[in-house]
Amino acid sequence: RTREVEPDRYVDSVCPYCGVGCQTRVAVKDDRIVQVDGRDGPANENRLCVKGRFGYDYVMSPERLTKPLVRRDDAPKRGDIRVDPLNPWDVFREATWEEAMERAAGGLGSIRDTHGGGALSGFGSAKGSNEEAYLFQKLVRAGFGTNNVDHCTRLCHASSVAALMEGVGSGAVSAPFGAVDDADCVIIIGARPNQNHPVAATYFKQAAKRGTKLIVIDPRGQEMNRFAEYALQFKPGTDVALLNAMLNVIVEEKLYDQQYVQAHVDGFEALAAKVRDFPPEAMEAVCGIDAQTIREVARLYAKSERSIIFWGMGISQHVHGTDNSRCLIALALITGHIGRPGTGLHPLRGQNNVQGASDAGLIPMYFADYKSVENPDVRGMYEDAWGRQLDPQRGLTVVEIMDAVMEGEIRGMYVMGENPAMSDPDQTHAREALAKLDCLVVQDIFLTETAWHADVVLPASAHAEKLGTYTNTNREVQIGRPAIPLPGEARQDLGIIIDLANRLGLDWRYDGPAEVYEEMRALMPSLDNISWSRVEREGAVTYPAKAEDMPGEAIIFTDGFPTKDGRGKLVPADLVPPDELPDAEYPFVLTTGRLLEHWHTGAMTRRAKALDAIEPEAQAMLHPRDLTRLGLAAGDAVTVMTRRGEISMIARADRDVPEGMVFTPFCWVEAPANVLTNPKLDPYGKIPEFKVCAARVERADA
Ligand code: SF4
């Protein structure tokens, strides 16, 4: 803010971006946000990164939707157009809320009544509150009559959650990232915290400066390597080769914790037999890391008194993402590096509420707290609570839903705060599916690329305009508070969901987010002793909590696991190659991800002036030697091609990108990376392989 502006009020809230969950103080003048500072929250201790501090003005963008829109009768077909977001009037016209909601409920309701609930689907959002996530999945399940409900967790940590549920009976982290303070050894694998969890990165760097040994493992180099004892840039897609080789060393050299394994873990013999086939000497050619280094990092991790593992989407976004996570779980379980201070397993969650949205049941196979929709007892409990018969079959996941649309099985979709037209793999296919729907209702704050395809667009609330709880990567439930009023006729998301539910035959009366939270809490043992008033009072409460007057448990699995028999389960992993490898026609590996300054599909950060000023332009990052080989220089226009499509952007020289790889973020609407990506799924987590596909790079024509 300019120094002369004196705020007229301050509002305590939380950051709307990543899963770190930094607490913020929002300064407001004349109902406009003028500055955001960090507060002394448990996850950030006054710190903020560039997104949290300077990325707030998207809320006040002139591009905000302020009135409901409906598709004009004379508009071109959905698949034929690309809407100019600043001038969508060729396609949409403004409508009253009554008309828009009648169209939305009428379209979705008639599909349900004609074709059954299975012809409908819903994509909720990890950016909404816990209460919104809970009500959204309740509407899809109880109002639509289907479990076809999912959100972007399917595109980030679904495979990690699948492996964690199988191995330790819980999909959440076992310890907060602050546990690095007590750790002797830290593995950071498939993650770039400096870009994607910047405030968490400050804790990792501090720990390294105090003497904690960091092992950073990622195909791309990164700033964190400067703080690392070991930095292993292995070949993309060979995670299981490297991790099984580390397990081989730990097993063969008897560095595992026999007592812990006997007391708490099943499956050791099968794991030991499997990893015998992965000696480091045989794996070095596969993964590109020499055998001696593999031995040293395995010994360092196993022999340290307290070791902890953090991972990101470099682990999860593969066809073998669940196998990758199984290997990490095996490392922790056989060494007993779990359930004690300075130890554990921590998948760094991406979005501000992806943990909470998953916990609240915004996924097709589970009700809240990961209770199976196929379990008749659980389903019966929900049927009693909600007064409706519920679908006994698990629903389809994000990419499966798009496939089902193309097959004609799904005809209607309700999207709240997600942008599958930009975030789904093989974007051309995803947009074809959106265009094929009989009815698409999009509820958002901007006319996103997904909204371009909609029949009805409902103007909704931004994070800074609403009250609700959010659960960060550390399992800390925190409150986000409204700082400024809604623009124009935009409405609260919670109110829109309730309105739609009532028009679809449900009789919902909620007095606000606190009442929704308490209903959700009654169905979620994980939130026992964490009442709304407690979260309001304390600002952040970690789940689980044993009593209202006791702090939550930051470290879990201190005495076994929440599995049927209380024991952890080792699941050996085979070496499965990426679905698509470079060849003569497509000689590069394409990998996608995020930038420090831009968030996911860019809907928010591309509209934040400071962030967009720093990174305004779509870029492909390549190693300087690859640029030279291609006869290119940094700043030249390049076209990146895969078997699914091509996009053009500016080439940037980046020594962190290994030779033979091209990296591009997926935030650029002008060069959407997901035109290129492979939709092939991990069979367990159903997550697409965003991290590896075969690509070609050429000078662009213009
Ligand atoms: Fe926001 Fe994450 Fe940055 Fe914290 S680290 S300010 S939560 S984006």
XYZ file of C-alpha atoms and ligand atoms in Angstrom:
710
model
C 0.000 0.000 0.000
C 1.082 3.509 -0.341
C 2.373 4.772 2.987
C -0.173 7.599 3.033
C -3.154 5.240 3.138
C -4.272 4.742 6.707
C -6.449 1.608 6.994
C -9.778 2.017 8.705
C -9.783 -1.576 9.970
C -7.760 -4.790 10.193
C -9.194 -8.283 9.781
C -7.470 -11.457 10.981
C -7.671 -14.180 8.348
C -5.594 -16.842 6.550
C -3.848 -16.823 3.171
C -5.939 -18.050 0.213
C -3.092 -19.755 -1.641
C -1.025 -22.745 -0.562
C -1.486 -25.453 2.048
C 0.991 -23.894 4.471
C -1.912 -21.891 5.899
C -0.183 -18.652 6.870
C -2.251 -16.442 9.135
C -2.745 -12.931 7.794
C -3.796 -9.489 8.967
C -5.733 -7.799 6.201
C -5.716 -3.985 6.228
C -8.869 -2.431 4.751
C -9.631 1.136 3.722
C -13.022 2.128 2.286
C -13.957 -1.533 1.768
C -10.803 -2.208 -0.255
C -7.828 -4.286 0.836
C -4.764 -2.054 0.991
C -2.177 -4.336 2.588
C -1.705 -7.861 3.898
C 0.794 -8.773 6.618
C 1.637 -12.022 8.366
C 0.370 -12.830 11.856
C 1.883 -15.048 14.491
C 0.102 -18.215 13.359
C 1.385 -21.686 14.179
C 2.395 -22.314 10.574
C 4.022 -18.993 9.739
C 5.113 -17.051 12.844
C 4.510 -13.710 11.076
C 6.037 -14.785 7.759
C 4.395 -14.523 4.334
C 5.635 -15.229 0.832
C 5.184 -13.026 -2.211
C 1.772 -14.531 -3.030
C 0.342 -14.053 0.448
C 1.749 -10.547 0.813
C 1.214 -9.081 -2.668
C -1.307 -11.376 -4.353
C -4.466 -9.998 -2.742
C -5.782 -7.520 -5.326
C -7.355 -10.164 -7.582
C -10.314 -9.896 -5.199
C -10.917 -6.326 -6.352
C -10.273 -6.986 -10.035
C -12.623 -5.283 -12.505
C -13.003 -8.737 -14.053
C -14.961 -10.000 -11.026
C -18.344 -11.448 -11.912
C -21.009 -9.245 -10.391
C -24.216 -10.553 -11.992
C -25.467 -14.011 -12.945
C -24.984 -14.860 -16.616
C -26.926 -17.241 -18.824
C -25.958 -18.459 -22.273
C -27.787 -16.546 -24.991
C -30.188 -18.547 -27.127
C -28.372 -17.373 -30.272
C -24.874 -18.051 -28.880
C -22.474 -20.246 -30.853
C -22.161 -23.847 -29.792
C -20.040 -24.283 -26.699
C -17.227 -26.092 -28.467
C -16.954 -23.469 -31.200
C -16.054 -20.406 -29.241
C -13.315 -18.882 -27.219
C -14.797 -16.149 -25.081
C -12.919 -12.913 -24.489
C -13.173 -12.755 -20.706
C -13.534 -8.983 -20.817
C -16.242 -9.107 -23.447
C -18.312 -12.252 -23.070
C -21.541 -10.680 -24.258
C -21.602 -12.493 -27.587
C -22.199 -15.645 -25.627
C -23.789 -14.648 -22.347
C -26.373 -12.176 -21.181
C -27.018 -10.932 -17.687
C -29.869 -12.532 -15.800
C -31.605 -12.165 -12.477
C -30.654 -14.604 -9.751
C -34.137 -16.089 -10.013
C -33.768 -16.820 -13.728
C -30.207 -18.118 -13.378
C -31.024 -20.432 -10.465
C -34.154 -21.719 -12.193
C -32.082 -22.504 -15.279
C -29.405 -24.193 -13.197
C -31.809 -26.262 -11.112
C -34.060 -26.944 -14.108
C -31.174 -28.175 -16.275
C -29.556 -30.369 -13.637
C -32.888 -31.548 -12.208
C -34.307 -32.644 -15.535
C -31.170 -34.701 -16.290
C -31.451 -36.347 -12.879
C -35.157 -37.078 -13.334
C -34.767 -38.370 -16.904
C -31.443 -40.219 -16.795
C -30.856 -40.810 -13.083
C -28.355 -39.292 -10.647
C -25.465 -41.098 -12.313
C -25.813 -38.747 -15.294
C -24.761 -35.830 -13.070
C -21.448 -34.820 -11.524
C -19.914 -32.100 -9.390
C -16.455 -30.575 -9.100
C -15.985 -28.740 -5.818
C -12.966 -26.727 -4.779
C -9.973 -26.986 -2.481
C -10.051 -23.192 -2.322
C -13.462 -23.122 -0.652
C -13.997 -23.537 3.075
C -14.627 -26.815 4.882
C -18.276 -25.861 5.175
C -18.587 -25.251 1.427
C -16.841 -28.540 0.649
C -19.124 -30.424 3.013
C -22.337 -28.883 1.681
C -21.246 -29.281 -1.936
C -20.650 -33.027 -1.600
C -23.844 -33.348 0.428
C -25.775 -31.680 -2.396
C -24.255 -33.979 -5.038
C -24.867 -37.084 -2.936
C -28.263 -36.265 -1.461
C -29.642 -33.929 -4.144
C -28.154 -35.242 -7.390
C -28.179 -38.860 -6.126
C -24.616 -39.788 -7.130
C -21.090 -40.079 -5.742
C -19.655 -38.462 -8.888
C -18.095 -35.665 -6.860
C -14.439 -34.766 -6.802
C -12.012 -31.867 -6.735
C -8.431 -30.998 -7.527
C -6.970 -33.360 -4.947
C -7.350 -35.852 -7.823
C -4.746 -33.848 -9.699
C -2.296 -33.413 -6.828
C -2.034 -35.887 -3.948
C -4.665 -38.563 -4.702
C -1.982 -41.221 -5.123
C -0.271 -40.178 -1.885
C -3.581 -40.469 -0.051
C -4.261 -43.892 -1.634
C -0.897 -45.191 -0.415
C -1.210 -43.604 3.018
C -4.722 -45.003 3.557
C -3.460 -48.448 2.582
C -0.226 -48.259 4.594
C -1.025 -46.297 7.732
C -4.825 -45.898 7.673
C -4.872 -42.103 7.362
C -4.337 -39.750 4.444
C -3.124 -36.798 6.494
C 0.399 -35.855 7.524
C 1.857 -37.611 10.564
C 3.717 -34.501 11.730
C 3.711 -30.782 10.870
C 6.472 -29.289 8.740
C 7.730 -27.511 11.851
C 8.881 -30.978 13.000
C 12.086 -30.257 11.053
C 13.173 -28.347 14.146
C 13.585 -31.710 15.916
C 14.890 -33.696 12.945
C 18.455 -34.810 12.320
C 17.790 -35.749 8.702
C 15.163 -34.458 6.261
C 14.300 -35.887 2.851
C 12.539 -33.492 0.474
C 11.562 -35.419 -2.637
C 9.535 -34.397 -5.680
C 8.845 -31.029 -4.090
C 10.056 -27.480 -4.621
C 9.112 -25.763 -1.373
C 10.801 -22.482 -2.292
C 8.247 -22.073 -5.090
C 5.223 -23.952 -3.842
C 5.394 -23.829 -0.033
C 7.691 -20.854 0.448
C 7.098 -20.244 4.144
C 7.599 -23.951 4.924
C 10.852 -23.654 2.955
C 12.105 -21.075 5.438
C 11.817 -23.682 8.218
C 13.737 -26.236 6.136
C 16.512 -23.755 5.436
C 16.735 -22.719 9.083
C 16.966 -26.354 10.156
C 19.783 -26.953 7.665
C 21.650 -23.942 8.996
C 21.374 -25.415 12.487
C 22.929 -28.676 11.304
C 20.018 -30.836 10.178
C 21.086 -32.858 7.134
C 18.895 -32.153 4.099
C 18.601 -34.672 1.268
C 16.874 -33.036 -1.714
C 15.766 -35.433 -4.445
C 14.239 -34.107 -7.659
C 14.998 -34.310 -11.384
C 15.167 -30.521 -11.529
C 17.651 -28.520 -9.510
C 16.354 -25.946 -7.061
C 17.393 -23.269 -4.611
C 16.984 -25.696 -1.689
C 19.962 -27.668 -3.043
C 22.237 -24.935 -1.696
C 21.228 -25.985 1.807
C 21.423 -29.727 1.161
C 23.958 -32.296 2.278
C 22.939 -34.318 -0.771
C 21.108 -33.109 -3.880
C 20.109 -35.978 -6.132
C 18.914 -35.023 -9.602
C 17.661 -38.391 -10.759
C 16.125 -39.320 -14.113
C 12.435 -38.387 -14.351
C 10.038 -41.256 -13.695
C 12.585 -43.565 -12.004
C 11.534 -42.833 -8.430
C 10.831 -46.480 -7.582
C 14.272 -47.564 -8.825
C 15.984 -45.012 -6.578
C 13.757 -45.553 -3.534
C 13.819 -49.341 -3.753
C 17.613 -49.157 -4.020
C 17.644 -47.121 -0.783
C 15.354 -49.711 0.813
C 17.695 -52.429 -0.462
C 20.622 -50.828 1.389
C 18.611 -50.450 4.587
C 17.447 -54.083 4.460
C 20.751 -55.655 3.327
C 22.818 -53.665 5.808
C 20.266 -54.360 8.544
C 19.738 -50.675 9.244
C 16.029 -51.142 9.869
C 14.444 -51.048 13.312
C 13.646 -54.676 13.965
C 11.854 -53.970 17.221
C 9.612 -51.337 15.659
C 8.830 -53.568 12.687
C 7.903 -56.470 14.930
C 5.699 -54.324 17.121
C 3.954 -52.229 14.487
C 4.462 -53.313 10.870
C 3.254 -56.115 8.577
C 4.726 -57.203 5.263
C 8.440 -56.869 5.982
C 9.436 -60.186 4.401
C 7.659 -59.435 1.129
C 9.205 -55.982 0.994
C 12.685 -57.360 1.733
C 12.279 -59.964 -1.011
C 11.194 -57.317 -3.505
C 13.955 -54.804 -2.815
C 16.614 -57.521 -3.084
C 16.080 -57.095 -6.848
C 17.087 -53.421 -6.611
C 20.780 -53.295 -5.598
C 22.164 -49.746 -5.995
C 24.794 -50.941 -8.488
C 22.038 -52.226 -10.794
C 19.838 -49.159 -10.307
C 22.414 -46.436 -10.939
C 22.049 -46.701 -14.695
C 18.260 -46.666 -14.348
C 17.917 -43.661 -12.067
C 21.141 -41.820 -12.881
C 22.436 -41.665 -9.294
C 25.671 -43.511 -8.549
C 25.498 -46.490 -6.207
C 27.783 -44.962 -3.586
C 25.543 -41.897 -3.231
C 22.450 -44.088 -2.969
C 24.163 -46.035 -0.176
C 25.189 -42.861 1.636
C 21.752 -41.247 1.617
C 20.069 -44.502 2.642
C 22.468 -44.828 5.574
C 22.072 -41.174 6.542
C 18.265 -41.444 6.575
C 18.168 -44.790 8.408
C 20.923 -44.191 10.945
C 19.854 -40.696 11.987
C 18.039 -40.682 15.297
C 15.145 -38.673 13.835
C 14.388 -38.507 10.125
C 11.363 -37.080 8.331
C 10.177 -37.177 4.709
C 8.387 -34.398 2.794
C 7.089 -34.924 -0.693
C 5.176 -33.131 -3.396
C 3.714 -33.689 -6.795
C 6.961 -34.925 -8.262
C 6.117 -38.095 -6.362
C 2.370 -38.204 -6.860
C 1.743 -37.114 -10.482
C 2.856 -40.307 -12.188
C 1.199 -43.501 -13.360
C 3.278 -45.028 -10.545
C 2.472 -42.250 -8.050
C 0.959 -44.645 -5.510
C 4.009 -46.912 -5.821
C 6.305 -43.938 -5.221
C 4.430 -43.108 -2.018
C 4.452 -46.764 -0.957
C 8.256 -46.675 -1.096
C 8.374 -43.525 1.073
C 5.995 -45.112 3.579
C 8.207 -48.232 3.617
C 11.284 -46.105 4.355
C 9.572 -44.560 7.389
C 7.976 -47.777 8.662
C 10.999 -50.087 8.528
C 13.246 -47.523 10.191
C 10.671 -46.532 12.813
C 11.017 -42.925 11.698
C 7.402 -42.109 12.470
C 5.328 -41.195 15.510
C 8.156 -39.394 17.325
C 9.278 -35.739 17.334
C 11.386 -34.994 14.266
C 10.126 -38.016 12.330
C 7.231 -38.756 10.020
C 5.589 -38.628 6.626
C 4.391 -35.302 5.247
C 2.879 -34.931 1.767
C 3.046 -31.144 1.366
C -0.551 -30.257 0.503
C -0.958 -27.765 -2.317
C -4.066 -25.669 -1.884
C -5.150 -23.772 1.201
C -7.947 -26.254 1.934
C -7.176 -29.414 -0.008
C -6.728 -31.288 3.270
C -10.031 -30.004 4.643
C -11.999 -30.541 1.423
C -10.832 -34.162 1.269
C -11.548 -34.648 4.981
C -15.057 -33.233 4.397
C -15.841 -35.912 1.794
C -15.361 -33.986 -1.445
C -14.134 -37.190 -3.105
C -16.064 -39.923 -4.907
C -15.170 -42.949 -2.797
C -15.474 -41.543 0.702
C -17.844 -39.649 2.926
C -16.222 -37.302 5.438
C -13.295 -38.714 7.402
C -12.571 -41.206 4.582
C -15.496 -43.505 5.381
C -16.288 -45.656 2.359
C -19.506 -44.918 0.473
C -19.657 -48.673 -0.245
C -19.863 -49.594 3.446
C -23.584 -50.173 4.191
C -23.247 -49.218 7.872
C -21.572 -45.923 7.056
C -24.041 -45.233 4.279
C -26.918 -46.017 6.621
C -25.596 -43.497 9.118
C -25.506 -40.817 6.420
C -28.942 -41.770 5.128
C -30.307 -41.302 8.650
C -28.471 -38.015 9.073
C -29.446 -36.588 5.673
C -32.876 -38.189 5.280
C -32.172 -39.476 1.766
C -31.317 -42.776 0.113
C -27.751 -42.591 -1.120
C -25.859 -44.078 -4.059
C -24.200 -47.342 -2.900
C -21.424 -47.231 -5.527
C -18.274 -45.176 -5.486
C -18.360 -42.344 -7.982
C -16.072 -41.384 -10.821
C -12.959 -39.251 -10.406
C -12.129 -35.988 -12.230
C -10.606 -37.462 -15.388
C -13.023 -40.413 -15.397
C -15.927 -37.961 -15.291
C -14.634 -36.208 -18.429
C -14.314 -39.588 -20.161
C -17.859 -40.485 -19.079
C -19.120 -37.221 -20.577
C -17.552 -38.135 -23.905
C -19.206 -41.567 -23.643
C -22.572 -39.877 -23.114
C -22.958 -41.325 -19.616
C -22.652 -38.000 -17.809
C -24.752 -35.121 -19.140
C -24.739 -32.485 -16.434
C -22.079 -30.867 -14.273
C -21.953 -28.369 -11.439
C -18.537 -26.753 -10.981
C -17.748 -24.597 -7.963
C -14.395 -22.804 -7.985
C -12.559 -25.337 -10.155
C -11.147 -24.756 -13.599
C -10.913 -28.131 -15.344
C -10.689 -26.430 -18.756
C -7.183 -25.388 -17.670
C -6.207 -27.933 -15.022
C -7.216 -31.263 -16.568
C -4.714 -33.226 -18.646
C -5.188 -33.366 -22.427
C -7.050 -30.096 -22.377
C -8.553 -30.414 -25.830
C -10.321 -33.571 -24.682
C -11.393 -31.923 -21.411
C -12.848 -28.898 -23.227
C -14.607 -31.136 -25.728
C -16.224 -32.876 -22.788
C -17.310 -29.574 -21.201
C -18.766 -28.504 -24.552
C -20.669 -31.766 -24.885
C -22.584 -31.445 -21.627
C -26.326 -30.869 -21.804
C -26.062 -28.618 -18.778
C -22.996 -26.973 -17.224
C -23.415 -24.713 -14.204
C -20.280 -22.824 -13.118
C -20.048 -20.926 -9.857
C -16.941 -18.752 -9.639
C -15.536 -15.312 -9.048
C -14.252 -14.882 -12.633
C -15.379 -15.940 -16.068
C -12.825 -18.763 -16.080
C -11.940 -20.882 -19.088
C -14.368 -23.475 -17.693
C -17.115 -20.863 -17.415
C -16.695 -20.128 -21.142
C -18.459 -23.426 -21.736
C -21.261 -22.902 -19.221
C -25.016 -22.580 -19.605
C -25.277 -20.667 -16.346
C -22.547 -18.707 -14.545
C -23.169 -17.822 -10.910
C -21.091 -14.966 -9.398
C -19.650 -16.172 -6.115
C -17.562 -15.090 -3.154
C -13.794 -14.684 -2.944
C -11.862 -15.896 0.059
C -11.582 -12.347 1.455
C -15.369 -11.974 1.445
C -16.413 -14.984 3.473
C -16.362 -16.671 6.822
C -15.277 -20.284 7.054
C -12.744 -22.809 8.301
C -9.754 -24.086 6.343
C -7.460 -26.999 7.201
C -3.820 -26.604 6.266
C -1.165 -29.202 5.477
C -0.372 -29.542 9.203
C -3.974 -30.569 10.068
C -4.531 -27.139 11.652
C -8.133 -25.946 11.376
C -8.160 -22.148 11.056
C -10.708 -19.410 10.429
C -10.835 -17.191 7.358
C -12.839 -14.027 7.963
C -14.583 -11.605 5.614
C -12.577 -8.436 5.113
C -14.557 -6.687 2.387
C -18.115 -6.881 0.986
C -19.147 -8.907 -2.067
C -19.094 -7.015 -5.364
C -22.371 -6.216 -7.152
C -24.891 -9.022 -6.926
C -22.322 -11.754 -6.177
C -23.435 -14.156 -3.462
C -21.843 -16.324 -0.814
C -20.991 -19.791 -2.196
C -22.680 -21.398 0.775
C -25.902 -19.537 0.015
C -25.794 -20.548 -3.661
C -25.333 -24.249 -2.793
C -28.243 -24.070 -0.350
C -30.469 -22.285 -2.892
C -29.689 -24.898 -5.549
C -30.285 -27.738 -3.077
C -33.705 -26.402 -2.180
C -34.673 -25.992 -5.822
C -33.669 -29.632 -6.343
C -36.084 -30.826 -3.677
C -34.018 -30.717 -0.495
C -35.223 -28.711 2.440
C -32.129 -27.071 3.830
C -32.153 -24.373 6.433
C -28.752 -23.245 7.632
C -28.062 -20.170 9.625
C -24.505 -19.742 8.337
C -21.144 -21.504 8.283
C -21.057 -22.227 12.028
C -24.198 -24.332 11.786
C -22.853 -26.202 8.746
C -19.557 -26.812 10.555
C -21.328 -28.248 13.595
C -23.399 -30.611 11.396
C -20.236 -31.733 9.624
C -18.394 -32.143 12.929
C -21.136 -34.416 14.268
C -20.286 -36.828 11.418
C -16.499 -36.477 11.729
C -14.751 -38.028 14.731
C -11.549 -36.321 13.555
C -13.099 -33.004 14.632
C -14.119 -34.198 18.104
C -13.408 -31.500 20.670
C -12.869 -28.884 17.958
C -16.046 -26.830 18.066
C -16.600 -23.776 15.902
C -16.375 -21.568 18.975
C -13.061 -23.164 19.912
C -11.575 -22.500 16.466
C -12.863 -18.917 16.649
C -11.394 -18.485 20.107
C -8.015 -20.115 19.522
C -7.523 -19.169 15.853
C -6.020 -22.563 14.948
C -6.627 -26.033 16.378
C -4.822 -29.158 15.216
C -6.869 -32.307 14.776
C -7.165 -34.789 16.403
C -7.702 -33.248 19.834
C -8.392 -35.421 22.889
C -10.377 -32.768 24.788
C -11.728 -29.246 24.274
C -9.191 -27.944 26.765
C -6.230 -29.888 25.372
C -4.155 -28.866 22.370
C -4.505 -31.048 19.288
C -1.938 -33.736 18.516
C 0.687 -32.393 16.150
C 2.378 -35.809 15.963
C 0.240 -38.883 15.408
C 0.918 -42.625 15.129
C 2.794 -42.483 18.428
C 1.598 -45.988 19.264
C 0.503 -47.784 16.119
C -1.828 -46.817 13.297
C -5.560 -46.244 12.712
C -5.819 -49.453 10.670
C -8.075 -52.416 11.515
C -5.361 -54.183 13.521
C -3.415 -51.084 14.509
C -0.417 -52.104 12.386
C 1.200 -50.399 9.435
C 1.312 -52.280 6.161
C 4.248 -52.444 3.754
C 3.344 -52.755 0.103
C 6.268 -53.574 -2.226
C 6.457 -51.580 -5.438
C 7.494 -52.734 -8.880
C 9.305 -50.569 -11.360
C 6.664 -49.231 -13.746
C 7.963 -46.885 -16.464
C 6.176 -43.640 -17.338
C 3.364 -44.163 -19.824
C 5.172 -42.152 -22.483
C 8.949 -41.927 -22.871
C 11.009 -39.764 -25.234
C 11.712 -41.209 -28.674
C 13.127 -39.995 -31.971
C 9.980 -38.050 -32.830
C 9.454 -36.525 -29.374
C 12.943 -36.494 -27.797
C 12.282 -34.307 -24.719
C 10.621 -35.076 -21.401
C 7.924 -32.492 -20.708
C 7.170 -31.772 -17.085
C 4.683 -29.217 -15.741
C 4.259 -27.490 -12.399
C 3.973 -24.093 -10.780
C 5.948 -20.871 -10.432
C 6.511 -19.003 -7.193
C 4.415 -16.093 -8.436
C 1.564 -17.898 -10.168
C -0.971 -20.141 -8.637
C -2.354 -23.144 -10.473
C -4.446 -22.104 -13.491
C -3.678 -18.442 -12.896
C -7.298 -17.429 -12.269
C -6.236 -15.472 -9.178
C -2.542 -14.601 -9.609
C -2.756 -13.542 -13.256
C -5.199 -10.911 -11.961
C -2.890 -9.843 -9.123
C -0.940 -6.886 -10.547
C 2.344 -7.299 -8.693
C 2.575 -11.032 -9.349
C 1.672 -10.728 -13.005
C 4.174 -7.900 -13.414
C 6.967 -10.188 -12.165
C 5.980 -13.139 -14.371
C 3.815 -11.774 -17.188
C 4.667 -14.126 -20.002
C 4.299 -17.794 -20.880
C 7.663 -19.532 -20.875
C 9.262 -22.859 -21.620
C 12.322 -23.504 -19.456
C 15.192 -25.420 -21.062
C 18.811 -26.096 -20.225
C 21.095 -23.591 -22.035
C 22.911 -26.441 -23.836
C 19.607 -27.722 -25.214
C 18.785 -24.222 -26.433
C 22.149 -24.069 -28.213
C 21.656 -27.513 -29.734
C 18.274 -26.389 -31.062
C 19.793 -23.215 -32.499
C 17.790 -21.106 -30.083
C 18.561 -18.378 -27.605
C 16.782 -17.346 -24.437
C 13.908 -15.054 -25.406
C 13.196 -16.779 -28.713
C 9.676 -18.005 -29.384
C 9.420 -21.802 -29.252
C 6.710 -24.316 -29.941
C 6.399 -27.328 -27.647
C 4.585 -30.301 -29.174
C 3.331 -33.607 -27.836
C 1.062 -36.261 -29.292
C -1.913 -34.288 -27.978
C -1.210 -30.777 -29.214
C 1.151 -27.832 -29.327
C 1.623 -24.457 -27.688
C 4.032 -21.598 -28.323
C 5.806 -19.448 -25.777
C 9.101 -17.743 -24.954
C 12.179 -19.877 -24.236
C 13.952 -19.266 -20.941
C 17.407 -20.645 -20.166
C 17.295 -22.495 -16.868
C 20.220 -24.534 -15.539
C 17.939 -26.212 -12.972
C 16.203 -28.001 -15.834
C 18.280 -31.048 -16.825
C 19.284 -31.539 -20.423
C 16.592 -33.368 -22.340
C 13.740 -31.813 -20.322
C 11.382 -28.925 -20.976
C 9.419 -27.428 -18.096
C 6.413 -25.136 -18.315
C 3.905 -24.007 -15.679
C 0.205 -24.598 -16.280
C -0.980 -21.089 -15.429
C -0.838 -19.472 -18.871
C -4.154 -19.236 -20.676
C -2.300 -17.991 -23.755
C -0.164 -21.161 -23.784
C -2.039 -23.751 -21.728
C 0.405 -26.493 -20.748
C -2.350 -29.040 -20.362
C -2.919 -29.038 -24.103
C 0.235 -31.149 -24.033
C -0.111 -33.432 -20.999
C -0.886 -37.130 -20.898
C -4.197 -38.151 -19.272
C -2.982 -41.666 -18.425
C -3.911 -42.415 -14.790
C -2.271 -44.048 -11.818
C -4.513 -47.113 -11.321
C -4.978 -46.572 -7.570
C -5.087 -42.810 -7.027
C -6.502 -42.069 -10.523
C -4.089 -39.168 -10.822
C -2.819 -38.201 -14.296
C 0.860 -38.321 -15.249
C 1.585 -34.592 -15.379
C 5.258 -35.038 -14.604
C 6.449 -37.024 -17.636
C 5.438 -37.164 -21.267
C 7.338 -37.094 -24.552
C 7.695 -33.722 -26.284
C 9.396 -31.936 -29.166
C 10.686 -28.359 -29.075
C 11.112 -26.195 -32.178
C 11.539 -22.569 -33.064
C 8.086 -21.018 -33.370
C 7.065 -19.601 -36.723
C 6.391 -16.179 -35.304
Fe 0.248 -18.062 1.421
Fe 1.545 -20.379 1.188
Fe 2.824 -18.093 0.796
Fe 2.006 -18.770 3.237
S 3.553 -19.827 2.017
S 1.838 -16.737 2.294
S 0.072 -19.811 2.787
S 1.154 -18.904 -0.446
